[in-house]
GROMACS .gro file of C-alpha atoms in nm:
model
  252
    1MET     CA    1   1.157  -2.144   3.665
    2SER     CA    2   1.076  -2.163   3.299
    3ASP     CA    3   1.338  -2.166   3.026
    4THR     CA    4   1.425  -1.851   2.842
    5LYS     CA    5   1.404  -1.822   2.469
    6SER     CA    6   1.741  -1.798   2.302
    7ASP     CA    7   1.645  -1.484   2.114
    8THR     CA    8   1.512  -1.284   2.409
    9THR     CA    9   1.839  -1.116   2.506
   10SER     CA   10   1.922  -0.753   2.563
   11GLU     CA   11   2.039  -0.729   2.203
   12LYS     CA   12   1.728  -0.643   2.006
   13ARG     CA   13   1.711  -0.564   1.639
   14SER     CA   14   1.660  -0.217   1.507
   15GLU     CA   15   1.594  -0.092   1.160
   16LYS     CA   16   1.830   0.121   0.958
   17HIS     CA   17   1.681   0.248   0.637
   18SER     CA   18   1.797   0.480   0.365
   19ASP     CA   19   1.525   0.611   0.138
   20ALA     CA   20   1.683   0.824  -0.133
   21LYS     CA   21   1.487   1.098  -0.304
   22ASP     CA   22   1.589   0.961  -0.644
   23GLY     CA   23   1.428   0.627  -0.569
   24GLY     CA   24   1.753   0.453  -0.483
   25ARG     CA   25   1.749   0.125  -0.301
   26PRO     CA   26   1.681   0.134   0.072
   27GLY     CA   27   1.972   0.053   0.297
   28ARG     CA   28   1.994  -0.279   0.472
   29ARG     CA   29   1.875  -0.319   0.828
   30ALA     CA   30   2.153  -0.330   1.084
   31PRO     CA   31   2.148  -0.486   1.432
   32LEU     CA   32   2.165  -0.236   1.715
   33ILE     CA   33   2.165  -0.271   2.092
   34ILE     CA   34   1.881  -0.044   2.197
   35SER     CA   35   1.792   0.068   2.546
   36ALA     CA   36   1.979  -0.230   2.684
   37ALA     CA   37   1.920  -0.142   3.049
   38ALA     CA   38   1.546  -0.115   2.997
   39ILE     CA   39   1.529  -0.441   2.805
   40VAL     CA   40   1.732  -0.626   3.066
   41ALA     CA   41   1.507  -0.489   3.340
   42ALA     CA   42   1.195  -0.591   3.152
   43ILE     CA   43   1.284  -0.931   3.014
   44GLY     CA   44   1.320  -1.151   3.319
   45VAL     CA   45   1.175  -1.497   3.304
   46THR     CA   46   1.011  -1.674   3.595
   47ALA     CA   47   0.742  -1.928   3.638
   48ALA     CA   48   0.412  -1.805   3.685
   49VAL     CA   49   0.119  -1.587   3.718
   50GLY     CA   50  -0.086  -1.449   3.429
   51LEU     CA   51  -0.127  -1.073   3.424
   52GLY     CA   52  -0.501  -1.070   3.384
   53GLY     CA   53  -0.572  -1.190   3.735
   54GLY     CA   54  -0.587  -1.060   4.091
   55ASP     CA   55  -0.471  -0.739   4.253
   56ASP     CA   56  -0.117  -0.864   4.317
   57THR     CA   57  -0.054  -0.868   3.943
   58LYS     CA   58  -0.093  -0.495   3.907
   59ALA     CA   59   0.202  -0.262   3.894
   60GLY     CA   60   0.262  -0.050   4.199
   61THR     CA   61   0.108  -0.294   4.448
   62GLY     CA   62   0.431  -0.413   4.604
   63SER     CA   63   0.573  -0.725   4.445
   64SER     CA   64   0.631  -0.714   4.070
   65PRO     CA   65   0.403  -0.918   3.847
   66VAL     CA   66   0.560  -1.238   3.724
   67ALA     CA   67   0.493  -1.422   3.403
   68GLU     CA   68   0.638  -1.700   3.197
   69VAL     CA   69   0.781  -1.682   2.849
   70SER     CA   70   0.512  -1.799   2.611
   71GLY     CA   71   0.538  -2.171   2.562
   72GLY     CA   72   0.825  -2.211   2.808
   73SER     CA   73   1.110  -2.363   2.605
   74ASP     CA   74   0.905  -2.370   2.284
   75ASN     CA   75   1.108  -2.151   2.052
   76THR     CA   76   0.834  -2.154   1.790
   77LYS     CA   77   0.634  -1.905   1.996
   78ALA     CA   78   0.653  -1.542   1.888
   79ALA     CA   79   0.557  -1.383   2.219
   80THR     CA   80   0.788  -1.294   2.503
   81VAL     CA   81   0.584  -1.245   2.820
   82LEU     CA   82   0.761  -1.004   3.052
   83ASP     CA   83   0.786  -1.052   3.426
   84ARG     CA   84   0.818  -0.675   3.474
   85PRO     CA   85   0.560  -0.515   3.246
   86PHE     CA   86   0.616  -0.171   3.101
   87THR     CA   87   0.403   0.124   3.207
   88LYS     CA   88   0.213   0.265   2.911
   89PRO     CA   89   0.397   0.573   2.775
   90ASP     CA   90   0.258   0.909   2.882
   91LEU     CA   91   0.214   1.040   2.529
   92VAL     CA   92  -0.019   1.317   2.422
   93LEU     CA   93   0.020   1.354   2.045
   94THR     CA   94  -0.182   1.434   1.732
   95ASP     CA   95  -0.378   1.166   1.546
   96SER     CA   96  -0.433   1.133   1.172
   97LYS     CA   97  -0.744   1.351   1.198
   98GLY     CA   98  -0.541   1.635   1.343
   99GLU     CA   99  -0.694   1.589   1.688
  100LYS     CA  100  -0.526   1.561   2.028
  101TYR     CA  101  -0.475   1.200   2.134
  102ASP     CA  102  -0.386   1.103   2.491
  103LEU     CA  103  -0.252   0.748   2.463
  104ARG     CA  104  -0.318   0.648   2.824
  105GLU     CA  105  -0.664   0.800   2.835
  106ARG     CA  106  -0.785   0.677   2.496
  107THR     CA  107  -0.660   0.320   2.535
  108LYS     CA  108  -0.738   0.272   2.904
  109GLY     CA  109  -0.892  -0.068   2.969
  110LYS     CA  110  -0.850  -0.173   2.606
  111PRO     CA  111  -0.619  -0.436   2.455
  112THR     CA  112  -0.357  -0.231   2.273
  113LEU     CA  113  -0.069  -0.303   2.038
  114LEU     CA  114   0.186  -0.021   2.021
  115TYR     CA  115   0.448   0.018   1.748
  116PHE     CA  116   0.699   0.291   1.664
  117GLY     CA  117   0.792   0.328   1.297
  118TYR     CA  118   0.761   0.557   0.997
  119THR     CA  119   0.576   0.571   0.667
  120HIS     CA  120   0.885   0.588   0.443
  121CYS     CA  121   1.006   0.257   0.587
  122PRO     CA  122   1.061   0.021   0.291
  123ASP     CA  123   1.004  -0.311   0.460
  124VAL     CA  124   0.952  -0.392   0.830
  125CYS     CA  125   0.703  -0.117   0.920
  126PRO     CA  126   0.448  -0.187   0.645
  127LEU     CA  127   0.495  -0.563   0.687
  128THR     CA  128   0.429  -0.538   1.061
  129MET     CA  129   0.114  -0.332   1.009
  130SER     CA  130  -0.005  -0.570   0.736
  131ASN     CA  131   0.050  -0.879   0.952
  132ILE     CA  132  -0.143  -0.728   1.241
  133ALA     CA  133  -0.423  -0.619   1.006
  134ILE     CA  134  -0.455  -0.970   0.860
  135ALA     CA  135  -0.467  -1.120   1.210
  136ARG     CA  136  -0.725  -0.865   1.325
  137LYS     CA  137  -0.959  -0.952   1.039
  138ALA     CA  138  -0.962  -1.314   1.155
  139LEU     CA  139  -1.116  -1.209   1.488
  140PRO     CA  140  -1.489  -1.198   1.563
  141LYS     CA  141  -1.631  -0.851   1.499
  142ALA     CA  142  -1.669  -0.778   1.871
  143ASP     CA  143  -1.302  -0.851   1.932
  144GLN     CA  144  -1.197  -0.648   1.629
  145ASP     CA  145  -1.374  -0.350   1.780
  146LYS     CA  146  -1.196  -0.395   2.114
  147LEU     CA  147  -0.844  -0.415   1.977
  148GLN     CA  148  -0.650  -0.089   1.956
  149VAL     CA  149  -0.350  -0.071   1.723
  150VAL     CA  150  -0.143   0.246   1.764
  151PHE     CA  151   0.136   0.343   1.525
  152VAL     CA  152   0.360   0.626   1.649
  153THR     CA  153   0.586   0.784   1.390
  154THR     CA  154   0.958   0.811   1.449
  155ASP     CA  155   0.982   1.063   1.164
  156PRO     CA  156   0.730   1.335   1.256
  157GLU     CA  157   0.880   1.597   1.024
  158ARG     CA  158   0.765   1.400   0.719
  159ASP     CA  159   0.487   1.197   0.882
  160THR     CA  160   0.220   1.461   0.923
  161ALA     CA  161  -0.131   1.376   1.037
  162ALA     CA  162  -0.244   1.378   0.674
  163GLU     CA  163   0.040   1.147   0.567
  164LEU     CA  164  -0.043   0.898   0.841
  165GLY     CA  165  -0.409   0.917   0.741
  166LYS     CA  166  -0.319   0.808   0.389
  167TRP     CA  167  -0.055   0.549   0.473
  168LEU     CA  168  -0.206   0.350   0.761
  169PRO     CA  169  -0.523   0.229   0.582
  170ALA     CA  170  -0.310   0.110   0.291
  171ALA     CA  171  -0.031  -0.047   0.495
  172GLY     CA  172  -0.254  -0.182   0.770
  173ASP     CA  173  -0.618  -0.109   0.847
  174PRO     CA  174  -0.844   0.200   0.861
  175SER     CA  175  -0.910   0.126   1.230
  176PHE     CA  176  -0.544   0.174   1.323
  177THR     CA  177  -0.448   0.496   1.500
  178GLY     CA  178  -0.153   0.697   1.369
  179LEU     CA  179   0.018   0.951   1.592
  180THR     CA  180   0.265   1.230   1.525
  181GLY     CA  181   0.406   1.518   1.726
  182ASP     CA  182   0.725   1.643   1.889
  183PHE     CA  183   1.018   1.409   1.823
  184SER     CA  184   1.169   1.444   2.171
  185ALA     CA  185   0.839   1.343   2.331
  186ILE     CA  186   0.807   1.047   2.096
  187GLN     CA  187   1.164   0.939   2.164
  188ALA     CA  188   1.114   0.960   2.540
  189GLY     CA  189   0.792   0.759   2.515
  190ALA     CA  190   0.965   0.488   2.313
  191ARG     CA  191   1.258   0.469   2.551
  192SER     CA  192   1.024   0.427   2.846
  193ILE     CA  193   0.925   0.088   2.704
  194GLY     CA  194   1.275  -0.016   2.600
  195ILE     CA  195   1.257   0.090   2.235
  196GLY     CA  196   1.541   0.303   2.104
  197ILE     CA  197   1.488   0.551   1.823
  198ASP     CA  198   1.724   0.805   1.668
  199PRO     CA  199   1.641   1.128   1.485
  200PRO     CA  200   1.628   1.071   1.107
  201GLN     CA  201   1.963   1.163   0.950
  202LYS     CA  202   2.001   1.318   0.607
  203GLU     CA  203   2.300   1.187   0.415
  204LYS     CA  204   2.514   1.377   0.163
  205ASP     CA  205   2.349   1.190  -0.123
  206GLY     CA  206   2.008   1.319  -0.017
  207SER     CA  207   1.892   0.992   0.137
  208VAL     CA  208   1.738   0.981   0.483
  209VAL     CA  209   1.856   0.719   0.732
  210SER     CA  210   1.626   0.629   1.021
  211MET     CA  211   1.696   0.387   1.302
  212HIS     CA  212   1.432   0.257   1.542
  213GLY     CA  213   1.346  -0.050   1.744
  214ALA     CA  214   1.110  -0.284   1.563
  215GLN     CA  215   0.923  -0.436   1.859
  216VAL     CA  216   0.547  -0.443   1.908
  217ILE     CA  217   0.436  -0.415   2.271
  218ALA     CA  218   0.098  -0.555   2.376
  219PHE     CA  219  -0.080  -0.384   2.667
  220SER     CA  220  -0.329  -0.573   2.880
  221PRO     CA  221  -0.688  -0.442   2.909
  222THR     CA  222  -0.698  -0.553   3.272
  223THR     CA  223  -0.379  -0.384   3.396
  224ASP     CA  224  -0.292  -0.136   3.118
  225GLN     CA  225   0.062  -0.270   3.144
  226GLY     CA  226   0.280  -0.369   2.847
  227TYR     CA  227   0.337  -0.734   2.925
  228VAL     CA  228   0.407  -0.901   2.590
  229LEU     CA  229   0.676  -0.821   2.335
  230TYR     CA  230   0.685  -0.926   1.967
  231GLY     CA  231   0.985  -0.903   1.736
  232GLU     CA  232   0.996  -0.794   1.374
  233ASP     CA  233   0.978  -1.154   1.244
  234THR     CA  234   0.634  -1.223   1.395
  235THR     CA  235   0.397  -1.352   1.128
  236SER     CA  236   0.027  -1.284   1.074
  237ASP     CA  237  -0.051  -1.641   1.180
  238GLN     CA  238   0.137  -1.593   1.506
  239TYR     CA  239  -0.048  -1.270   1.579
  240ALA     CA  240  -0.377  -1.441   1.490
  241ALA     CA  241  -0.303  -1.722   1.736
  242ASP     CA  242  -0.223  -1.479   2.020
  243LEU     CA  243  -0.475  -1.197   1.973
  244PRO     CA  244  -0.778  -1.375   2.126
  245LYS     CA  245  -0.586  -1.417   2.452
  246LEU     CA  246  -0.431  -1.071   2.444
  247ILE     CA  247  -0.777  -0.920   2.406
  248LYS     CA  248  -0.878  -1.093   2.731
  249GLY     CA  249  -0.558  -0.984   2.907
  250GLU     CA  250  -0.428  -1.340   2.921
  251ASN     CA  251  -0.080  -1.474   2.851
  252PRO     CA  252  -0.051  -1.591   2.488
   0.00000   0.00000   0.00000
């Protein structure tokens, strides 16, 4: 059995932001236990088998796939490889072009990074998109074309298709897909992969407070399962080191 990382517990970080209309300072992030049961079910650590291999590694074939935490006891690794991968959320939303986008259908058989956030986020969301964009540009062109990066808004009332179309190319990359739609559907999709999000709350001072999990989930092109989790502190260099393997469906 491989060692667990000290930071891969059921207590995951979430973001809490306050973006006042008058340009006031954003609120500090606050730790939050999100979807604890789902995280505990997903983050088990065993020795093992990579998820890009034979039939017994696919969900729904009897025994659960097993995987090892990236690097074993090496706490410098950003990736947490899950022994019980998440099923890709069944989300049918609207993309930044105003067109219907079926997440499962459009990303089937493609390496996919999925992130839930919002465009008014003052720090973690744009930093995450920027880090992934920088890492993507370091890939060979063929691999760049394979990688799917999907950003699902947690604030659909303000994040319209047009808003996502303006924000994503600036914060990340023009190739990234932005999705918006019904909040309850988005929330359910996030919860299905262990990410908690709350409806944006308007404060008395006019500011808007939004809380959401800050994890990036990587889905394998060979199984379409979400088998690797990245936290908000993952750097562009760490993504760059892992992406070539993720694109092949291998453990980072």
